[in-house]
PDB file of C-alpha atoms and ligand atoms in Angstrom:
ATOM      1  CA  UNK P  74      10.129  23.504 -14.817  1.00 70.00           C
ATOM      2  CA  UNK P  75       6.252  24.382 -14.559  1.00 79.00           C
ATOM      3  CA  UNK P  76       4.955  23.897 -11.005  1.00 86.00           C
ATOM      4  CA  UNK P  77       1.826  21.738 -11.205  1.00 84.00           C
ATOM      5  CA  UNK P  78      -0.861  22.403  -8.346  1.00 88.00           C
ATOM      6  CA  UNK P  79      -3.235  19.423  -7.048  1.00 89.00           C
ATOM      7  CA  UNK P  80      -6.427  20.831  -5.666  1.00 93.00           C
ATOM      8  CA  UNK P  81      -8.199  18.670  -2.985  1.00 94.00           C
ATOM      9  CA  UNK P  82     -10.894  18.271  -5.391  1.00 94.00           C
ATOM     10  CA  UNK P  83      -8.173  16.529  -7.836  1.00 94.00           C
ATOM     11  CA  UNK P  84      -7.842  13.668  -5.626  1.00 96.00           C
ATOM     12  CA  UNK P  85     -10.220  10.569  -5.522  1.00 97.00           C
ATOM     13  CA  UNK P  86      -9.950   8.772  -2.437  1.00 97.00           C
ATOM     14  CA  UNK P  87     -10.544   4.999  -2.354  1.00 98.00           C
ATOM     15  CA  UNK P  88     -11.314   3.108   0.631  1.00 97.00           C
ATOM     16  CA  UNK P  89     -12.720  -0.670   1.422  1.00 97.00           C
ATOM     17  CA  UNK P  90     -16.122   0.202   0.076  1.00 97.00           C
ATOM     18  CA  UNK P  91     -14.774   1.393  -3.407  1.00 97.00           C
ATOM     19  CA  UNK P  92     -12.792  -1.840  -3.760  1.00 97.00           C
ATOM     20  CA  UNK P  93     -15.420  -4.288  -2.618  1.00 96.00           C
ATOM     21  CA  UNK P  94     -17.274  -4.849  -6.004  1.00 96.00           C
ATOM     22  CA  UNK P  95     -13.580  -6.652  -7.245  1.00 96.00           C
ATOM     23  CA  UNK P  96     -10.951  -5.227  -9.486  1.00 95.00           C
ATOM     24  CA  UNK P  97      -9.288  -4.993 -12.336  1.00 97.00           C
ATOM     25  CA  UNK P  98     -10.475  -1.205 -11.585  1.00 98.00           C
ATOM     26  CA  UNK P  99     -10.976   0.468 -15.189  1.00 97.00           C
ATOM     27  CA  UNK P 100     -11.415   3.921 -12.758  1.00 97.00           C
ATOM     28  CA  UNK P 101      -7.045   3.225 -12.229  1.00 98.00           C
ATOM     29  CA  UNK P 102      -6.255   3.251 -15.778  1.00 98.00           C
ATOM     30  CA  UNK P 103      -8.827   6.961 -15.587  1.00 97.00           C
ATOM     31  CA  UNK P 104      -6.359   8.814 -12.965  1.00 97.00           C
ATOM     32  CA  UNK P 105      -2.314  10.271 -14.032  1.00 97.00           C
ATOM     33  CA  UNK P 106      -1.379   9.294 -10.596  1.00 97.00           C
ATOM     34  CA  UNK P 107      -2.523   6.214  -8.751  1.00 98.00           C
ATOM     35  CA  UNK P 108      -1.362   5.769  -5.071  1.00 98.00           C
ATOM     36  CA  UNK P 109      -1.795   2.350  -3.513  1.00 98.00           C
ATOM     37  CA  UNK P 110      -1.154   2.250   0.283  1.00 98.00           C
ATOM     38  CA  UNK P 111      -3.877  -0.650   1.467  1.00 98.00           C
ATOM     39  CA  UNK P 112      -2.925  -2.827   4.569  1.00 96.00           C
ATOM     40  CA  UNK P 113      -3.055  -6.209   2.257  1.00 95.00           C
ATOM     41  CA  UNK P 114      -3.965  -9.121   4.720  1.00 89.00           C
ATOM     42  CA  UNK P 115      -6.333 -11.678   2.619  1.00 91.00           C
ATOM     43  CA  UNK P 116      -6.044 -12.571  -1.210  1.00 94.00           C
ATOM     44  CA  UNK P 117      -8.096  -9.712  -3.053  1.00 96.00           C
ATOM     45  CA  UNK P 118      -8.740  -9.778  -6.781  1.00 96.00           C
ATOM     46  CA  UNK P 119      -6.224  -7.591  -8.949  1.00 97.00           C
ATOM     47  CA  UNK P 120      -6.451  -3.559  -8.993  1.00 98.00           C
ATOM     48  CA  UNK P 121      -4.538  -3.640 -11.924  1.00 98.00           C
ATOM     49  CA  UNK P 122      -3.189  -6.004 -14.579  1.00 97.00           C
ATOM     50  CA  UNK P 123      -0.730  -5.982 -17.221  1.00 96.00           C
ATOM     51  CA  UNK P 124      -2.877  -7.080 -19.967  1.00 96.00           C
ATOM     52  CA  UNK P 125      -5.914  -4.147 -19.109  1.00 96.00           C
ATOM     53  CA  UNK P 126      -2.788  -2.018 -19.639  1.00 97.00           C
ATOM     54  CA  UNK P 127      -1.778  -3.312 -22.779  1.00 96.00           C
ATOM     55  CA  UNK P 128      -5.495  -3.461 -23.644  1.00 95.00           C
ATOM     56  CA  UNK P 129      -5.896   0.191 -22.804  1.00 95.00           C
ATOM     57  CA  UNK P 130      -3.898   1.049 -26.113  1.00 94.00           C
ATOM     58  CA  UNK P 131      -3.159   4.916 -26.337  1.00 94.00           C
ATOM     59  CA  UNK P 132      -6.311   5.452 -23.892  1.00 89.00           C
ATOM     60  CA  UNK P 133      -4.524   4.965 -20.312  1.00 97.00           C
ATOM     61  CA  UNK P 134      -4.332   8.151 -18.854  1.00 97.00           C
ATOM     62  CA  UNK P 135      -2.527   6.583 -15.839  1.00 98.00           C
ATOM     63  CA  UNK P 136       1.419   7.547 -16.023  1.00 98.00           C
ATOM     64  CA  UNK P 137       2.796   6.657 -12.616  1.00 98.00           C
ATOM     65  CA  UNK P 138       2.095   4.331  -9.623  1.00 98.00           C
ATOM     66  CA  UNK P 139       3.372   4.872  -6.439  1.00 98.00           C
ATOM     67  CA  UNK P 140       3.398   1.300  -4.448  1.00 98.00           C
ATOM     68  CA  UNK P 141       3.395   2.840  -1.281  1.00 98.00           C
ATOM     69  CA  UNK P 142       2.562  -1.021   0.189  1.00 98.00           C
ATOM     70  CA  UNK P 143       5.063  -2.521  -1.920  1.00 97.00           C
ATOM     71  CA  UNK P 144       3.782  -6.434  -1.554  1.00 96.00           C
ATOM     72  CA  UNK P 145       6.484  -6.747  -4.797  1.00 92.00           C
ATOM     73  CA  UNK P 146       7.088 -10.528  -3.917  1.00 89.00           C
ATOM     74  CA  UNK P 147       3.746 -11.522  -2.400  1.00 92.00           C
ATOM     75  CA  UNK P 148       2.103 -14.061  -4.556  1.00 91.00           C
ATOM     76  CA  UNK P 149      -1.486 -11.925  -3.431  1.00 93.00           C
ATOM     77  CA  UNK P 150       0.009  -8.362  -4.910  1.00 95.00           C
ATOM     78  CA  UNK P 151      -3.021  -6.565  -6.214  1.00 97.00           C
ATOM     79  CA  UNK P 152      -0.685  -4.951  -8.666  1.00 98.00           C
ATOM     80  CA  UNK P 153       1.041  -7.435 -10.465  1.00 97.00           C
ATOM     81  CA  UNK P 154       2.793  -5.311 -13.421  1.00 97.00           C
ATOM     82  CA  UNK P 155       6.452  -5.152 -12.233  1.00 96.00           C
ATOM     83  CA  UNK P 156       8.677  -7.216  -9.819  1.00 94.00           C
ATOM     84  CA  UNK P 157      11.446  -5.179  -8.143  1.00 95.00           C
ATOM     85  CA  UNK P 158      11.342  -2.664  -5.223  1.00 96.00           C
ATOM     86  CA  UNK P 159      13.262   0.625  -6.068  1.00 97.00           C
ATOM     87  CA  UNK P 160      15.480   3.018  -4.109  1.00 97.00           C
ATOM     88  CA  UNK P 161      16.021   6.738  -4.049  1.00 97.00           C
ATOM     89  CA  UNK P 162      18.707   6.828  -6.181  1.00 97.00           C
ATOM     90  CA  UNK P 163      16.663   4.984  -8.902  1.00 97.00           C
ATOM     91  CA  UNK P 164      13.430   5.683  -8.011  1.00 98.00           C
ATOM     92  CA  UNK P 165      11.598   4.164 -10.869  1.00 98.00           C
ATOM     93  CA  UNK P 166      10.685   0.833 -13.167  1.00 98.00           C
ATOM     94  CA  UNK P 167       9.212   1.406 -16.345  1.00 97.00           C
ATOM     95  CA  UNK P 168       5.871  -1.156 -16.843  1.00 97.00           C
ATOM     96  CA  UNK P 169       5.962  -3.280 -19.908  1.00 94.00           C
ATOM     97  CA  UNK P 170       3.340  -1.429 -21.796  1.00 96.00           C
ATOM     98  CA  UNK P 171       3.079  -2.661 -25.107  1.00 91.00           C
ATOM     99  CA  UNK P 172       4.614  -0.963 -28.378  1.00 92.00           C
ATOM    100  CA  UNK P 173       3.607   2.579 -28.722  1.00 94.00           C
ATOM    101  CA  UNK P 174       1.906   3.086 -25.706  1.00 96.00           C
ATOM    102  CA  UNK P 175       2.191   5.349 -23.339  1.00 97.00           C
ATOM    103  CA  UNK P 176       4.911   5.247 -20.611  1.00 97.00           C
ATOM    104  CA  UNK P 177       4.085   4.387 -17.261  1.00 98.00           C
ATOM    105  CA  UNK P 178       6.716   3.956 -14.240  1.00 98.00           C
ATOM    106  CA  UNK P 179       6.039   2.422 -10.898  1.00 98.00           C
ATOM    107  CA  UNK P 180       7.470   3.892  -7.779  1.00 98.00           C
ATOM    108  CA  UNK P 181       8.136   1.472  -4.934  1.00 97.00           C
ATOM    109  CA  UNK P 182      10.523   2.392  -2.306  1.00 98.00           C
ATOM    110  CA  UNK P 183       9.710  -0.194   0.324  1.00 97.00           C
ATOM    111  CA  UNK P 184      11.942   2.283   2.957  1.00 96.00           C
ATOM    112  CA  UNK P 185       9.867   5.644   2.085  1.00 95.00           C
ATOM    113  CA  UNK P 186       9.931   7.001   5.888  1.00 95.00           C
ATOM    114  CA  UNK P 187      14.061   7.032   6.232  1.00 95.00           C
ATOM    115  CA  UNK P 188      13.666   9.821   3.516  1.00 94.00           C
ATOM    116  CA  UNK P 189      11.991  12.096   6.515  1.00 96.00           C
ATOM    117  CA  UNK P 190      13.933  10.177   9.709  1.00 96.00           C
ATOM    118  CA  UNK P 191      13.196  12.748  12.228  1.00 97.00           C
ATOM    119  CA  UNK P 192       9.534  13.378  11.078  1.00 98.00           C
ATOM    120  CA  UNK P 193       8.677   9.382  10.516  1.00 97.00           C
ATOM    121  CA  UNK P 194      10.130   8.845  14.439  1.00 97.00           C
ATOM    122  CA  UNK P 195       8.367  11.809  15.929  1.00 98.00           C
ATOM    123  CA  UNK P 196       5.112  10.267  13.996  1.00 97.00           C
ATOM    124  CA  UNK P 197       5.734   6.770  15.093  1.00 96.00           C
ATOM    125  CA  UNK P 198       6.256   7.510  18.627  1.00 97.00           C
ATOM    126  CA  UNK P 199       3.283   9.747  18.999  1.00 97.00           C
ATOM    127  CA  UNK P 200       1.299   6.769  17.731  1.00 96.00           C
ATOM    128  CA  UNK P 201       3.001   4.302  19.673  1.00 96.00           C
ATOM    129  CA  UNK P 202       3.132   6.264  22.875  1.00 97.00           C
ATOM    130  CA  UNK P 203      -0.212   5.887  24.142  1.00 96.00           C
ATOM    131  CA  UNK P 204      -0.174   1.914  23.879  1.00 96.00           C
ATOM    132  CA  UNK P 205       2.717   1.726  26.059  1.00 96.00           C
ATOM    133  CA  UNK P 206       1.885   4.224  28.691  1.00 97.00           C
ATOM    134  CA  UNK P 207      -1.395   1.860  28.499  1.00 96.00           C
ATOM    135  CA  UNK P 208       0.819  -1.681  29.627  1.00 94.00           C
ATOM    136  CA  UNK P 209       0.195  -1.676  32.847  1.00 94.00           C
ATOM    137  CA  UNK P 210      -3.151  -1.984  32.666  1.00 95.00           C
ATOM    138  CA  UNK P 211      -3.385  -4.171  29.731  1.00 93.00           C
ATOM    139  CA  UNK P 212      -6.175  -6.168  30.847  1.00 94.00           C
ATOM    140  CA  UNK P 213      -8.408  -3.332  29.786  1.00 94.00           C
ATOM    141  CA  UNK P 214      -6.850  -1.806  26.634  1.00 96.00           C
ATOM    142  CA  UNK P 215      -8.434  -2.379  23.340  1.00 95.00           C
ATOM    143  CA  UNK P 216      -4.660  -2.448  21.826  1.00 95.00           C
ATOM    144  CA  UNK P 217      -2.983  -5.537  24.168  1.00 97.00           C
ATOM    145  CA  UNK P 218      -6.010  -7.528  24.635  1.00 97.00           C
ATOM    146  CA  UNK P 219      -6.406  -7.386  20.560  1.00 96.00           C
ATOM    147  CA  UNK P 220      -2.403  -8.317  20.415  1.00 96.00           C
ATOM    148  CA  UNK P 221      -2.397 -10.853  22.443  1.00 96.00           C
ATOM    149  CA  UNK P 222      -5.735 -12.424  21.182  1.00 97.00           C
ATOM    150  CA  UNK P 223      -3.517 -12.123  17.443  1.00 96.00           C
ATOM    151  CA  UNK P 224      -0.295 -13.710  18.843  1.00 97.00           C
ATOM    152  CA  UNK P 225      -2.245 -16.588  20.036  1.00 97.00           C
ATOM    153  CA  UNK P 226      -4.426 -17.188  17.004  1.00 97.00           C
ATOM    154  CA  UNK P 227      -1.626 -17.149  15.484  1.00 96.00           C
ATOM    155  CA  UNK P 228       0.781 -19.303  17.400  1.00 97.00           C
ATOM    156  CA  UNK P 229      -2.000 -22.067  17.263  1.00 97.00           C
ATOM    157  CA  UNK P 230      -1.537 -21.967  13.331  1.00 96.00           C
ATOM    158  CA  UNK P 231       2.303 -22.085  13.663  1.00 97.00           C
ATOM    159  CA  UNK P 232       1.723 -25.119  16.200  1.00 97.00           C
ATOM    160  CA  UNK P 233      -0.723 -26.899  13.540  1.00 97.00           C
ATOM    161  CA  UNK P 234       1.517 -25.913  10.408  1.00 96.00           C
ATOM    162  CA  UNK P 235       4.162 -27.633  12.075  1.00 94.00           C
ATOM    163  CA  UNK P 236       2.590 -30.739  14.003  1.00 93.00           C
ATOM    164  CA  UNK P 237       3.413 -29.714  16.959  1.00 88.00           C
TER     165      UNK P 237
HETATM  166  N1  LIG V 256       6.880   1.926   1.345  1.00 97.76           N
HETATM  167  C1  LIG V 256       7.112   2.249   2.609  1.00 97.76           C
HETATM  168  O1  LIG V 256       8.174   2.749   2.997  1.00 97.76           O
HETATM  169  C2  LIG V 256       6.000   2.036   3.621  1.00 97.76           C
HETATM  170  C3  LIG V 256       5.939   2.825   4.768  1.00 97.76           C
HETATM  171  C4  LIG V 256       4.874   2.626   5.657  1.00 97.76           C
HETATM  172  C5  LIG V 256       3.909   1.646   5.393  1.00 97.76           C
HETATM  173  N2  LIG V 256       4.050   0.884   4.279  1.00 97.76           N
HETATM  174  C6  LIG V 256       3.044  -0.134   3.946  1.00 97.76           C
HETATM  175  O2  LIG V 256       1.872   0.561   3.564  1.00 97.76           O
HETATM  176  C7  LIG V 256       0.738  -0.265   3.848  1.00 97.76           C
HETATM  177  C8  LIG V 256      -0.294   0.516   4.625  1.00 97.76           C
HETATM  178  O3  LIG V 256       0.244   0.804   5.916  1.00 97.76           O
HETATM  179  P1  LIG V 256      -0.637   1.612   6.979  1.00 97.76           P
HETATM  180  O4  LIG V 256       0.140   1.656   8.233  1.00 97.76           O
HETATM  181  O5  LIG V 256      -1.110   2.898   6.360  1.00 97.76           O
HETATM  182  O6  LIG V 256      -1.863   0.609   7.148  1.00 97.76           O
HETATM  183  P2  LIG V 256      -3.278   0.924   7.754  1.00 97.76           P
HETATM  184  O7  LIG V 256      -3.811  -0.416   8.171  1.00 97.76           O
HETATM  185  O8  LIG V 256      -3.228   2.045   8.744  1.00 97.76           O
HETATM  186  O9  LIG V 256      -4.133   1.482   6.514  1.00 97.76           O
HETATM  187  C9  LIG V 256      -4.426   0.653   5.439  1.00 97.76           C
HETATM  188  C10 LIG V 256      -5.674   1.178   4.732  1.00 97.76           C
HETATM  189  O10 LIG V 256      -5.894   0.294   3.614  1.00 97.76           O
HETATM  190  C11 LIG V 256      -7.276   0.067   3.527  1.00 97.76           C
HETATM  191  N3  LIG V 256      -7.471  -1.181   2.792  1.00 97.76           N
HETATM  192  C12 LIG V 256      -7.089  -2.428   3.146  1.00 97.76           C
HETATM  193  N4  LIG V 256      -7.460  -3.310   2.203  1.00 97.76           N
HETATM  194  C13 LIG V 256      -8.078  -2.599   1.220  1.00 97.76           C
HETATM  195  C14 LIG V 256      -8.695  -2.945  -0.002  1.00 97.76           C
HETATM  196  N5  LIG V 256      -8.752  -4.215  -0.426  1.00 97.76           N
HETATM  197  N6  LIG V 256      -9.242  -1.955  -0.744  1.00 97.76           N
HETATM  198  C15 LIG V 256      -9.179  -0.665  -0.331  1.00 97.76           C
HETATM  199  N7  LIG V 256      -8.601  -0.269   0.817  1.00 97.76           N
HETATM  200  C16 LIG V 256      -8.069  -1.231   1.590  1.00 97.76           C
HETATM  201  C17 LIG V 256      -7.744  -0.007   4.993  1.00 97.76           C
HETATM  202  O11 LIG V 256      -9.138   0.165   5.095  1.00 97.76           O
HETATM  203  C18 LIG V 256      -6.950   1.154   5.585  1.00 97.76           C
HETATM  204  O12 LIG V 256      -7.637   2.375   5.419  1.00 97.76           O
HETATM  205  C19 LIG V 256       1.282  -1.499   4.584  1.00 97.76           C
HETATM  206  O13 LIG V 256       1.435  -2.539   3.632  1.00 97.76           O
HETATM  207  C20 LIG V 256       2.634  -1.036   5.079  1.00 97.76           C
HETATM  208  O14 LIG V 256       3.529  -2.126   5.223  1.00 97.76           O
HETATM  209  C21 LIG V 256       5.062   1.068   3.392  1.00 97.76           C
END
């Protein structure tokens, strides 16, 4: 096995501004490896499709996709070219790429942090720590006011929804 090394200067890293002029993202198809982990909370135009794949002929340099957000069954999934979530054991689905194309897989393990259980708790609870120690006085942290102001917005669309 030959070890491959991934210099800082290999990675591009994408952000809200790089998205905001609207996908399908020709720069995707560009990359070996493309890594989507975006917090998806409004419909947003494809990253990706199935037919710019099958479009991209021999081209596509893109080999693997690692769904890190894995929104498999949301009808909004910005990367609508397979349908299940995968495990360890079988970490991979192969795309539907057209005949003679290149392979390309999709990795999405919706349960990635019970791989590392220790590290993922000591992560969460240093993140989560400093909200709770920050409860009792609520009325001035950034965190509750912004939860509660979400739970009620919220719970005023669940009362409309359902004509209550
Ligand atoms: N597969 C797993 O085991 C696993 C584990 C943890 C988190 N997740 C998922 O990963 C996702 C991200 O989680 P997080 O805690 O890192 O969220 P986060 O909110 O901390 O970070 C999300 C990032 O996505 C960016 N983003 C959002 N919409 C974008 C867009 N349209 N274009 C470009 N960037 C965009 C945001 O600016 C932010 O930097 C969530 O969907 C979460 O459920 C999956």
């Amino acid at each position: 096995m030959t070890d491959v090394i991934i210099s800082r200067d290999d990675i591009l890293k994408w952000d809200m501004a790089e998205t905001a002029k609207g996908g399908p993202f020709q720069e995707i198809l560009d990359v070996d490896i493309f890594v989507n982990c975006i917090y998806l909370s409004s419909p947003i135009a494809h990253f990706v499709t199935a037919a710019q794949i099958r479009a991209a002929g021999e081209n596509r340099r893109l080999r693997v996709v690692v769904d890190v957000s894995c929104d498999t069954t949301n009808p909004h999934n910005p990367i609508p070219i397979y349908s299940i979530n995968t495990t360890f054991s079988n970490p991979t689905v192969p795309v539907d790429v057209g005949e003679g194309n290149p392979s390309l897989s999709v990795i999405s393990i919706d349960h990635l942090p019970t791989l590392l259980p220790r590290e993922a708790s000591e992560q969460f609870s240093l993140d989560l720590l400093p909200s709770l120690l920050e409860f009792p006085n609520r009325a001035n942290a950034r965190v509750w006011l912004e939860a509660e102001k979400l739970f009620r917005e919220k719970l005023a669309e669940a009362v409309k929804a359902e004509g209550l």
